[in-house]
Coordinates of N, CA and C in Angstrom, one line a residue:
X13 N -29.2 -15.7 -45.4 CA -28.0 -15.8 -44.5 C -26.9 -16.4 -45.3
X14 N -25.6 -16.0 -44.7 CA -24.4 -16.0 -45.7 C -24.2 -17.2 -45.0
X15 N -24.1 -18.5 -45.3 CA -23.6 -20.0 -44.6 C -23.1 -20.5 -45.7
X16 N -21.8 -22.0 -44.7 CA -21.5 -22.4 -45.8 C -21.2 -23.7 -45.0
X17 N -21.2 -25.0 -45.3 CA -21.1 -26.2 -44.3 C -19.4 -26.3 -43.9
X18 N -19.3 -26.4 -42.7 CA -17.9 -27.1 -42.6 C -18.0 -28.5 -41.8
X19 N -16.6 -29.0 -42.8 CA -16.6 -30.2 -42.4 C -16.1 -30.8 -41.0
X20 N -16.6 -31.9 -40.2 CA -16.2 -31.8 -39.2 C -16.1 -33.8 -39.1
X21 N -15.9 -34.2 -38.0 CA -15.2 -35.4 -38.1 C -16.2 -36.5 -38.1
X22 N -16.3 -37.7 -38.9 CA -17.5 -38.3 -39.4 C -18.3 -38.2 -40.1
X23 N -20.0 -38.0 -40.4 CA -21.0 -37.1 -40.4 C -21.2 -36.1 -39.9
X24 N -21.2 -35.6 -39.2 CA -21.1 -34.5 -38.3 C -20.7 -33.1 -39.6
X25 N -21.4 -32.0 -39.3 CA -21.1 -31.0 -39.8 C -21.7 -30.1 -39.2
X26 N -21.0 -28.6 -39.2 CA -21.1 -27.6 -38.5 C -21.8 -26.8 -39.6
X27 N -22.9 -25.7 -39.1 CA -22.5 -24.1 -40.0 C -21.8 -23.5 -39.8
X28 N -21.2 -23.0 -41.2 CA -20.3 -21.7 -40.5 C -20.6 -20.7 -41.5
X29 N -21.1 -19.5 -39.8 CA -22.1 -18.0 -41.0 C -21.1 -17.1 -40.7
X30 N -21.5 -16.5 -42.1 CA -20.6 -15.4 -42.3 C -21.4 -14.4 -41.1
X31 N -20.4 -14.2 -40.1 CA -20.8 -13.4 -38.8 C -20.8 -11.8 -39.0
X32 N -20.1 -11.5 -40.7 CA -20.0 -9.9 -40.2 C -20.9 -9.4 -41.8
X33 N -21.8 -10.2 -42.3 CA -23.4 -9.6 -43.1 C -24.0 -9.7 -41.9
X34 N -24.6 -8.3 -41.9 CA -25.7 -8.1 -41.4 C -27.0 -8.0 -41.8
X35 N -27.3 -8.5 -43.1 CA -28.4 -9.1 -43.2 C -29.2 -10.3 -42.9
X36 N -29.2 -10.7 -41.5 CA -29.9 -11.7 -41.5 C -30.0 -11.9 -39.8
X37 N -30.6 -12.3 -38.9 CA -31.0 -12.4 -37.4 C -29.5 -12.8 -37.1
X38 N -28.9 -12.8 -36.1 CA -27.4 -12.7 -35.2 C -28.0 -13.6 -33.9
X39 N -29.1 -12.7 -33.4 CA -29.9 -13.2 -32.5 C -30.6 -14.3 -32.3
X40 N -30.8 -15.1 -33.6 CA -31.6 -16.2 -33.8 C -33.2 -16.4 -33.0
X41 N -34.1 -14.8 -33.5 CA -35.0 -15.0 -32.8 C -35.4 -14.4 -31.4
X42 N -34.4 -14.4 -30.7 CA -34.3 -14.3 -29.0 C -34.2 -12.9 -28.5
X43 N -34.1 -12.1 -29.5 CA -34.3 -10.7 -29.1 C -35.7 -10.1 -29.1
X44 N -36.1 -9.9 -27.8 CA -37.2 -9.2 -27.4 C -37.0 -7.8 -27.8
X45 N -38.3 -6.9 -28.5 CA -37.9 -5.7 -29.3 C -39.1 -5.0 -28.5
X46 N -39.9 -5.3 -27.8 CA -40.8 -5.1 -26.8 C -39.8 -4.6 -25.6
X47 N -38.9 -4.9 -25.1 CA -38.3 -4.2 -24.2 C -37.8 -2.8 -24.2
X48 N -37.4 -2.3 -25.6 CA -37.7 -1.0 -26.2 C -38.5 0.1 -25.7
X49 N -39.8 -0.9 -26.1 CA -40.9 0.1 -26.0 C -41.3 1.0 -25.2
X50 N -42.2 1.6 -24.9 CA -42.9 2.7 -24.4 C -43.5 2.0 -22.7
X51 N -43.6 2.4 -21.9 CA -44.7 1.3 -20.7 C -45.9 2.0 -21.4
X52 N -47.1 1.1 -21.2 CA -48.2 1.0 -21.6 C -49.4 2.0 -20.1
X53 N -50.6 2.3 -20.9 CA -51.1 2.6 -19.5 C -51.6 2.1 -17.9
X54 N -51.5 0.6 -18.2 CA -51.0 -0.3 -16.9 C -50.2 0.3 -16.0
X55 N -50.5 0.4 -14.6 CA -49.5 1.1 -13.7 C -49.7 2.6 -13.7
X56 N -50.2 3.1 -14.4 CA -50.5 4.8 -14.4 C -51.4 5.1 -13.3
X57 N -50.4 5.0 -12.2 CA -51.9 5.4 -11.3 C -52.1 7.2 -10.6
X58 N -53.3 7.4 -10.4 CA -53.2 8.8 -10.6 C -52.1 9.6 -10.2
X59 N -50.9 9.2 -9.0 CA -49.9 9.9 -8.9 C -49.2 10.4 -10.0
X60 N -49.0 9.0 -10.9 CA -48.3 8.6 -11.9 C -48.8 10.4 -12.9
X61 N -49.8 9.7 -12.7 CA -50.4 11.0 -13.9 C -50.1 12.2 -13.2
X62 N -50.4 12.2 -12.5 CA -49.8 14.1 -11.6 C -48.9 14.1 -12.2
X63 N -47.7 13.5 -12.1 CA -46.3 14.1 -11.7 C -46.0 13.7 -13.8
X64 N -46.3 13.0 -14.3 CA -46.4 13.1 -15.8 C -46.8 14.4 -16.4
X65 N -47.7 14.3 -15.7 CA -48.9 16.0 -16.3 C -47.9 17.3 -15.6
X66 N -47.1 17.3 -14.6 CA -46.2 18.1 -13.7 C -45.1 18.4 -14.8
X67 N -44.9 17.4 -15.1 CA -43.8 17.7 -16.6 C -43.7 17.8 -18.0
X68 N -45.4 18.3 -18.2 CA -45.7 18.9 -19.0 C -46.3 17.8 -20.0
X69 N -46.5 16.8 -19.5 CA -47.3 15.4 -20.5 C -48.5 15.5 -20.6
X70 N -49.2 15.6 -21.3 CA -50.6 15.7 -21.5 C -51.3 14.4 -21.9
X71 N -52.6 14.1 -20.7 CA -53.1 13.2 -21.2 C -54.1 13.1 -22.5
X72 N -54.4 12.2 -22.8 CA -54.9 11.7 -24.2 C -56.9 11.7 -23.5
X73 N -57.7 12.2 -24.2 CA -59.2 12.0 -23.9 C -59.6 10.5 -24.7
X74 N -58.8 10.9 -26.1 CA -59.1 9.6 -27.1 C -58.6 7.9 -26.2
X75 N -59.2 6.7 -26.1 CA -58.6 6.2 -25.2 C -58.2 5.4 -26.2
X76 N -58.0 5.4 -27.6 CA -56.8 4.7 -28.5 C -55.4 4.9 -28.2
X77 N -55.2 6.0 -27.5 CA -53.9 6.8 -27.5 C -53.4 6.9 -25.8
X78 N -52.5 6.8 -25.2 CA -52.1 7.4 -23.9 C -51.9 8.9 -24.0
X79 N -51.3 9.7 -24.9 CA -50.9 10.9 -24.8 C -50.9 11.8 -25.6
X80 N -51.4 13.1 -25.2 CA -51.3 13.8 -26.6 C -50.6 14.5 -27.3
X81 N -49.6 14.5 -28.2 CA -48.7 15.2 -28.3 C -47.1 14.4 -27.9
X82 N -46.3 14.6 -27.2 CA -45.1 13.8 -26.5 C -45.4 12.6 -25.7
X83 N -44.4 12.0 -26.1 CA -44.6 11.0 -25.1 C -43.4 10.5 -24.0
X84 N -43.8 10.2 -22.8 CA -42.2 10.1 -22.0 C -41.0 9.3 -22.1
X85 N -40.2 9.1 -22.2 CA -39.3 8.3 -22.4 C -39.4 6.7 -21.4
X86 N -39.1 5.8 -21.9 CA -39.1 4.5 -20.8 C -38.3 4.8 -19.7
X87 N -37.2 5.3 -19.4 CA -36.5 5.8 -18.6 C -36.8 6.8 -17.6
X88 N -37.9 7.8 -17.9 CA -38.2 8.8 -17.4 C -39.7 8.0 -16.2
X89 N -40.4 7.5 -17.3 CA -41.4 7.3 -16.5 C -41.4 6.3 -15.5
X90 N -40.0 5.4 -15.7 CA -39.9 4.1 -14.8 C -39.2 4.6 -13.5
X91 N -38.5 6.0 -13.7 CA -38.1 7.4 -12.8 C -39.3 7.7 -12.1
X92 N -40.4 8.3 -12.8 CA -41.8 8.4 -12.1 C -42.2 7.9 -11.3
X93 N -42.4 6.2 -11.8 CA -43.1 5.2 -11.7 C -42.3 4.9 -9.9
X94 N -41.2 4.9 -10.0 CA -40.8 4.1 -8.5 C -40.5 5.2 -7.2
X95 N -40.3 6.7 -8.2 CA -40.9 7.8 -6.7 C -42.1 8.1 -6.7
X96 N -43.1 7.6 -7.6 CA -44.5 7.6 -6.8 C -44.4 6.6 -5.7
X97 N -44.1 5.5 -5.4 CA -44.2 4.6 -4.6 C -43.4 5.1 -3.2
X98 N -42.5 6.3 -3.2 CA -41.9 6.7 -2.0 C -42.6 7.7 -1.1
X99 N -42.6 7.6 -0.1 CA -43.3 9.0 0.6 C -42.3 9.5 0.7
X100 N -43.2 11.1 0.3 CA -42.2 12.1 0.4 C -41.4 12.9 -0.3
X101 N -41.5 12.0 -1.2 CA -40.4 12.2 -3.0 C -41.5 13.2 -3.7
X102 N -42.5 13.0 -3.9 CA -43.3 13.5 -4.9 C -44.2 15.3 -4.3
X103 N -43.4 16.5 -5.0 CA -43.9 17.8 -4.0 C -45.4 17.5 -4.3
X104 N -46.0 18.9 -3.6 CA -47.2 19.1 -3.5 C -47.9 19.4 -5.6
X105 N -46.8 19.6 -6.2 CA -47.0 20.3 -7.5 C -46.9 18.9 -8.3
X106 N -46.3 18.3 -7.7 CA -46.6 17.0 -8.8 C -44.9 16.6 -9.6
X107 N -44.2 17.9 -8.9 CA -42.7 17.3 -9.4 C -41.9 16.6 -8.5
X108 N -40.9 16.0 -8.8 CA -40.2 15.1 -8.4 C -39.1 15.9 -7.3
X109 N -38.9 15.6 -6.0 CA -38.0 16.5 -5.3 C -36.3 16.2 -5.9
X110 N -35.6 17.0 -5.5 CA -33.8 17.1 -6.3 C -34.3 17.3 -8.1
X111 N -35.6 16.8 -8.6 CA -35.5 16.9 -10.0 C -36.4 17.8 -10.5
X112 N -36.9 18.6 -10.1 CA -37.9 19.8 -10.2 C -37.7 20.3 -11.6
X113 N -38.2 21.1 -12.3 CA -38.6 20.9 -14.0 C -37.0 22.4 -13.9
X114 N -37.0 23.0 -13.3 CA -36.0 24.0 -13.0 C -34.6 23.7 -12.9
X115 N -34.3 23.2 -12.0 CA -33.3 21.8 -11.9 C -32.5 21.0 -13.2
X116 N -33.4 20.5 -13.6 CA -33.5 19.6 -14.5 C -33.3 20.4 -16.0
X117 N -33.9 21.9 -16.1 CA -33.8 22.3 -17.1 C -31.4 23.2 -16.8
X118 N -31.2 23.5 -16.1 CA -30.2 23.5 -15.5 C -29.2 23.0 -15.7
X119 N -29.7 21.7 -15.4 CA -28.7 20.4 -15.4 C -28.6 20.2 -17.1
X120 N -29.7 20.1 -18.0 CA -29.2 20.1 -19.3 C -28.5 21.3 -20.5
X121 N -28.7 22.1 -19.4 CA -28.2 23.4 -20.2 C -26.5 23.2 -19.6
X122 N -26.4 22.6 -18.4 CA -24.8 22.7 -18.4 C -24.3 21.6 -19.2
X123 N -25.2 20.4 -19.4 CA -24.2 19.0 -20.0 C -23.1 19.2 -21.4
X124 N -22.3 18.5 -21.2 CA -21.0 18.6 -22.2 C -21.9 18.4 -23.5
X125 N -22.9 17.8 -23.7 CA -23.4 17.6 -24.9 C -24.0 18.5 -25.6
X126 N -24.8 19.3 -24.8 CA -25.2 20.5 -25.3 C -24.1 21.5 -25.9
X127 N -22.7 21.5 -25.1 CA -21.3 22.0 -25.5 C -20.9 21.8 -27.0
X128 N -21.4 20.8 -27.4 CA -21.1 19.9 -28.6 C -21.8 20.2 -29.6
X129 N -23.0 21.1 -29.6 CA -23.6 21.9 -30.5 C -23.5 22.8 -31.1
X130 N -24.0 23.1 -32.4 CA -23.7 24.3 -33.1 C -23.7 25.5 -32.2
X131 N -23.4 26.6 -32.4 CA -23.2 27.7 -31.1 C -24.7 28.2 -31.7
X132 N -25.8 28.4 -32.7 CA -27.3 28.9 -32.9 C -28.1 28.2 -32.2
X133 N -27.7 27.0 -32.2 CA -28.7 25.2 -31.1 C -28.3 25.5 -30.0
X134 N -27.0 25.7 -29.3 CA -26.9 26.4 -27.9 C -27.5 27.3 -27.2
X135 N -27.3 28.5 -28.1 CA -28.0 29.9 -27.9 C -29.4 29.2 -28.0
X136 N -30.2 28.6 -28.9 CA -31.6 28.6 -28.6 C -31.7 27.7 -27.2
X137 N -31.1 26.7 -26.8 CA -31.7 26.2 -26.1 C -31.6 26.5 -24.5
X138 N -30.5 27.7 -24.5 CA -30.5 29.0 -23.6 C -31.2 29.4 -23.5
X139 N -32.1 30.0 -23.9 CA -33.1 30.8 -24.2 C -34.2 30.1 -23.8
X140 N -34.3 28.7 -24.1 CA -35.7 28.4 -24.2 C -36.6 28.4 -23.3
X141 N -38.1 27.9 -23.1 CA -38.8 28.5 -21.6 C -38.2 26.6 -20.9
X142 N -37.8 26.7 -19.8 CA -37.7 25.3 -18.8 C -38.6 24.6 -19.1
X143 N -39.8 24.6 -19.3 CA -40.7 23.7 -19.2 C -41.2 22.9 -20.8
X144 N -40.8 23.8 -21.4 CA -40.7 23.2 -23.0 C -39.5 22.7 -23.2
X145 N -38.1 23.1 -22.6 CA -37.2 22.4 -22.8 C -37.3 21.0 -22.0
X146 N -37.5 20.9 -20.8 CA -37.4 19.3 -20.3 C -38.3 18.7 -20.4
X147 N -39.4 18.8 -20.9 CA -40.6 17.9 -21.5 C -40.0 17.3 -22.7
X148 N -39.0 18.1 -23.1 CA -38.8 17.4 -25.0 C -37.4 16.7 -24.5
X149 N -37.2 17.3 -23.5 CA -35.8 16.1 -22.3 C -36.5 15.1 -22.5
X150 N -37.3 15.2 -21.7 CA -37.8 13.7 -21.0 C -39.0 12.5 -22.3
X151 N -38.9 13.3 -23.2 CA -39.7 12.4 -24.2 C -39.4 11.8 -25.2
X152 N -39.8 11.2 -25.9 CA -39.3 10.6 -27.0 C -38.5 10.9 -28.6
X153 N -39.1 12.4 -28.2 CA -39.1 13.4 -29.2 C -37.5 13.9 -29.4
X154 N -37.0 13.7 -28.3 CA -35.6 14.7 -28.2 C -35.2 16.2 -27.8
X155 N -34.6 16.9 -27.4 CA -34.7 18.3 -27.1 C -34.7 18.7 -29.0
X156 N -35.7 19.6 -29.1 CA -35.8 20.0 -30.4 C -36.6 21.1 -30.2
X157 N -36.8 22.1 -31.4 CA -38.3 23.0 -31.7 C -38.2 23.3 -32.7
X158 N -39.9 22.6 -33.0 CA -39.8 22.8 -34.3 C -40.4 23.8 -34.8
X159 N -40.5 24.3 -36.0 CA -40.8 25.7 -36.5 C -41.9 25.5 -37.4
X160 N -42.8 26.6 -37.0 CA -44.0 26.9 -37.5 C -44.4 26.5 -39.3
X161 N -45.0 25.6 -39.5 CA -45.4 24.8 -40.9 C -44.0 23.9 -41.0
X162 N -43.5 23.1 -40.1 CA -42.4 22.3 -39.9 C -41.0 23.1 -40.7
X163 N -40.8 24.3 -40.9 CA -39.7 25.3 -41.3 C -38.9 25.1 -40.5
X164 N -37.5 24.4 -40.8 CA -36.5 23.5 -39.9 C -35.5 24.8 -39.5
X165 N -35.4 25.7 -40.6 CA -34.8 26.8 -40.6 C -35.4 27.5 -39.2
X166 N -36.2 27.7 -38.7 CA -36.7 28.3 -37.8 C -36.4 27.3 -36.1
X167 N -36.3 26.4 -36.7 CA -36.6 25.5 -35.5 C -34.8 24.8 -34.7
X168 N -35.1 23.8 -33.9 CA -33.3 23.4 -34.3 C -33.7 21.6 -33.8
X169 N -32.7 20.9 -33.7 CA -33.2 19.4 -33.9 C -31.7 18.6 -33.3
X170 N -32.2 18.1 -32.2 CA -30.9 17.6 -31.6 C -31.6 15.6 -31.5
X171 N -30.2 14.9 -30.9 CA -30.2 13.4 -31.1 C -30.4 13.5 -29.7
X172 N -30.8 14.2 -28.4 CA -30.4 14.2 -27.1 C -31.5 14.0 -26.2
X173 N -31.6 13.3 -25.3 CA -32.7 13.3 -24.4 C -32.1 13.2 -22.5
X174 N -33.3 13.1 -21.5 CA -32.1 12.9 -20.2 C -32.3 11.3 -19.2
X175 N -31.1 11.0 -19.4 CA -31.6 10.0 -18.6 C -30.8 9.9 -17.0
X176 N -32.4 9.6 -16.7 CA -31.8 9.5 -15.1 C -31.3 8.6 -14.7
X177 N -31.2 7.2 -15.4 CA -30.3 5.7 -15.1 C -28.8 6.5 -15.3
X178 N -28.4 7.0 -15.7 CA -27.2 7.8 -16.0 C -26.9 9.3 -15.5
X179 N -28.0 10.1 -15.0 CA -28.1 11.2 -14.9 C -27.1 12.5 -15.5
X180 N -27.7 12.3 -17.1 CA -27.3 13.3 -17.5 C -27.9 13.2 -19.3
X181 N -27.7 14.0 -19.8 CA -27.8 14.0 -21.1 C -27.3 13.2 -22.3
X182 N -27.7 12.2 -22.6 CA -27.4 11.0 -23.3 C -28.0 11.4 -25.0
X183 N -27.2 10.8 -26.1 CA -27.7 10.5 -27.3 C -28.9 9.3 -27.5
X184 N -30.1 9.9 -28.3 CA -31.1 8.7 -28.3 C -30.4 7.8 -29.4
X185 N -29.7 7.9 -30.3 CA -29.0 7.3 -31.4 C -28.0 6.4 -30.5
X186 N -27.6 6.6 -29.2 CA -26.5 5.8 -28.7 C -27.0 5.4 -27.5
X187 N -28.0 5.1 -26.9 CA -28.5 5.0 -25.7 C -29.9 4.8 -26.0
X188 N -30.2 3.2 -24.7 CA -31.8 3.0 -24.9 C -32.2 2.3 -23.7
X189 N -33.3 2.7 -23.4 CA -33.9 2.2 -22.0 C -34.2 0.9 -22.0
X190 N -33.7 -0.1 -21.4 CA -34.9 -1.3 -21.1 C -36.0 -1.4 -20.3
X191 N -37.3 -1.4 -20.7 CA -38.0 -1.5 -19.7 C -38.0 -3.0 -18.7
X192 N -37.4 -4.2 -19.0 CA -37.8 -5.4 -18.3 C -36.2 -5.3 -16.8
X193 N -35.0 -5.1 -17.8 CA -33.8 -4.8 -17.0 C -34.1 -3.7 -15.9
X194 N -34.8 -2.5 -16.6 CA -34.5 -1.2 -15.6 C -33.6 -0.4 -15.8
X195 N -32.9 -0.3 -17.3 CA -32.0 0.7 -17.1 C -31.7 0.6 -18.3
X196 N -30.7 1.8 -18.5 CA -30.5 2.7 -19.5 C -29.2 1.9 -20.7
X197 N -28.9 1.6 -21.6 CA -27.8 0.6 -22.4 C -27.1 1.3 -23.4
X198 N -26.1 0.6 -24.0 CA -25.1 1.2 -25.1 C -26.3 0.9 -26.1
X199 N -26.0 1.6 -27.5 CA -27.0 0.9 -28.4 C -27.0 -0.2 -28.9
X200 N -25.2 -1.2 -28.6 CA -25.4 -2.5 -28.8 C -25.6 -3.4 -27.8
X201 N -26.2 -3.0 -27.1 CA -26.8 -4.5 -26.0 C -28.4 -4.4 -27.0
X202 N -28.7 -5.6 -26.5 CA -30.0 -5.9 -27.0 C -30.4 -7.2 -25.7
X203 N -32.1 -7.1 -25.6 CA -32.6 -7.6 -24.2 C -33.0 -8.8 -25.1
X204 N -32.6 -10.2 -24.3 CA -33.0 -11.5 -24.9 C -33.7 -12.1 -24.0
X205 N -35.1 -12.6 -24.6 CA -36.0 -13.1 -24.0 C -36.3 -14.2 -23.7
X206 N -35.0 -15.2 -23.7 CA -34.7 -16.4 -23.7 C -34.0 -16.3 -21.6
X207 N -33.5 -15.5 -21.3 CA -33.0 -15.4 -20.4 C -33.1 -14.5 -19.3
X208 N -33.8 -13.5 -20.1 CA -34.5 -12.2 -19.8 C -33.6 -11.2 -19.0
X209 N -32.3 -11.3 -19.8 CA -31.2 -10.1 -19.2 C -30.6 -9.2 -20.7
X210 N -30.0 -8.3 -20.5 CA -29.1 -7.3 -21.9 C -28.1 -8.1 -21.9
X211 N -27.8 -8.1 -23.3 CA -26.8 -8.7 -23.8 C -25.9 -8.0 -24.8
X212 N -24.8 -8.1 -24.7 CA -23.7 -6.9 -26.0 C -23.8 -7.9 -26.9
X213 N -23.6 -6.6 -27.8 CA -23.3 -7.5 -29.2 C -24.5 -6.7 -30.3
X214 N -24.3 -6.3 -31.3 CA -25.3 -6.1 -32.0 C -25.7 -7.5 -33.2
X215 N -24.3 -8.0 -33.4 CA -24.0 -9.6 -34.4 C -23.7 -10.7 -33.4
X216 N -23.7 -10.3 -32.0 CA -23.1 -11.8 -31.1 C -24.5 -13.0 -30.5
X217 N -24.6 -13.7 -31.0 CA -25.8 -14.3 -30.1 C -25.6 -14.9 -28.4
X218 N -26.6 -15.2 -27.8 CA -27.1 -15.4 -26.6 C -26.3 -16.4 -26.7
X219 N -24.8 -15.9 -25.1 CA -24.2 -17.2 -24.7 C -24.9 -18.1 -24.2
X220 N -26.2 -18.2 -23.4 CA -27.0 -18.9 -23.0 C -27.9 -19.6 -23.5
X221 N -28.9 -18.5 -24.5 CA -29.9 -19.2 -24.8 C -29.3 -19.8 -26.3
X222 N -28.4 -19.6 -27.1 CA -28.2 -20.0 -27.8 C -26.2 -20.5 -28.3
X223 N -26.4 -21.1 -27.0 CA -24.0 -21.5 -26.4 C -23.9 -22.3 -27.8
X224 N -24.2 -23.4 -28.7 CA -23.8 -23.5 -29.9 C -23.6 -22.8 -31.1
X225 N -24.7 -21.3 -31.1 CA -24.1 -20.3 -31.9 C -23.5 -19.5 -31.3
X226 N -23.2 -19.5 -29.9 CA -22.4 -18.3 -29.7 C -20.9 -18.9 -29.8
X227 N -20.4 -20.4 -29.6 CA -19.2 -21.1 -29.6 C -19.1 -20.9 -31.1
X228 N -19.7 -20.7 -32.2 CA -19.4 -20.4 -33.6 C -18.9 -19.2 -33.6
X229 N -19.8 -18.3 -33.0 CA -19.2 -16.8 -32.7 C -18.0 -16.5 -32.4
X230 N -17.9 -17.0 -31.7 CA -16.3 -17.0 -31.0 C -15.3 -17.9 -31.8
X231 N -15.5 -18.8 -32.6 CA -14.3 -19.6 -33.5 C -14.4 -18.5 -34.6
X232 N -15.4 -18.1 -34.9 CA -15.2 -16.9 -36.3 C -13.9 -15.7 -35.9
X233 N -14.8 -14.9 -34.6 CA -14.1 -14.1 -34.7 C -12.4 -13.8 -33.6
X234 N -12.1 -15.2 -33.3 CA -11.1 -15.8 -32.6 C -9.8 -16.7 -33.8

């Protein structure tokens, strides 16, 4: 860490870190990187699995693994997860009513972001079948396809996934689910586990859990 003592009145001395190296914790520890994550198979109760398997998620036999192949986005399944709990919400097929795999494949073929693509990545993902396209929506993977012996040339590879905290087509590079908050973030909030809410800043530390480095924060960049 880039520090250097400043002097302050008496004994008394302050650090004062260089706030804009980014080599070294900002967070001082308090960033939970578990909130990121994936939900675990806890809570997968068989609806859960219908309407996962409905959108083309495959479960895993191996029980090291939850899934085979893709896996859902924290966003999507915490989507799942709370219209399993509705009567009503969930059709006879296992998809989600208003978000049906048809729908949803629709809704990403209109988003501005898709607009924003090479015109070959457009046309393919026109083309593609709905159900291969919103599985790779809804997973971790990104809308992509890849080509036969990983031949990229054949295939096409986008940053884009869908989130329903937002309802629409978001960059995975600029957008991330929390699982503890419930919702969808810029990519500089980070969830602190000192307080257990999102917090901005990718260099700012926790006004709360940590108010004497964040009052350094603020004399640096004030």
């Amino acid at each position: 860490m880039s520090d250097s003592e400043e002097e302050g009145s008496g004994s008394r001395k302050m650090t004062r870190r260089d706030w804009e190296d980014p080599c070294w914790d900002h967070h001082f520890g308090m960033e939970d990187p578990s909130a990121r994550g994936p939900y675990t198979s806890r809570g997968r109760t068989d609806a859960v699995w219908k309407t996962l398997q409905a959108y083309g998620f495959k479960k895993s036999e191996d029980k090291k693994k939850a899934f085979d192949g893709l896996t859902p986005t924290p966003c999507f399944e915490y989507f799942v997860r709370e219209n399993a709990k509705k009567v009503g919400k969930i059709l006879e097929d296992g998809q989600i009513e208003g978000n049906t795999v048809s729908e949803l494949a629709k809704r990403i073929r209109s988003s501005h972001q898709i607009k924003y693509l090479e015109e070959p990545v457009q046309k393919a993902i026109e083309e593609e079948d709905d159900m291969e396209l919103v599985t790779h929506a809804l997973s971790t993977g990104d809308i992509r396809r890849d080509g036969p012996n990983d031949d990229r040339e054949s295939g096409y590879y986008t940053d884009l996934f869908y989130s329903f905290c937002r309802e629409g087509v978001e960059q995975s590079t600029c957008t991330w689910h929390c699982r503890v908050c419930k919702g969808c973030n810029h990519w500089r909030d980070w969830h602190c586990k000192g307080c257990k809410t999102c917090k901005y800043g990718v260099s700012i530390p926790c006004d709360k859990c940590n108010a004497k480095e964040y009052a350094s924060w603020q004399r640096e960049v004030n």
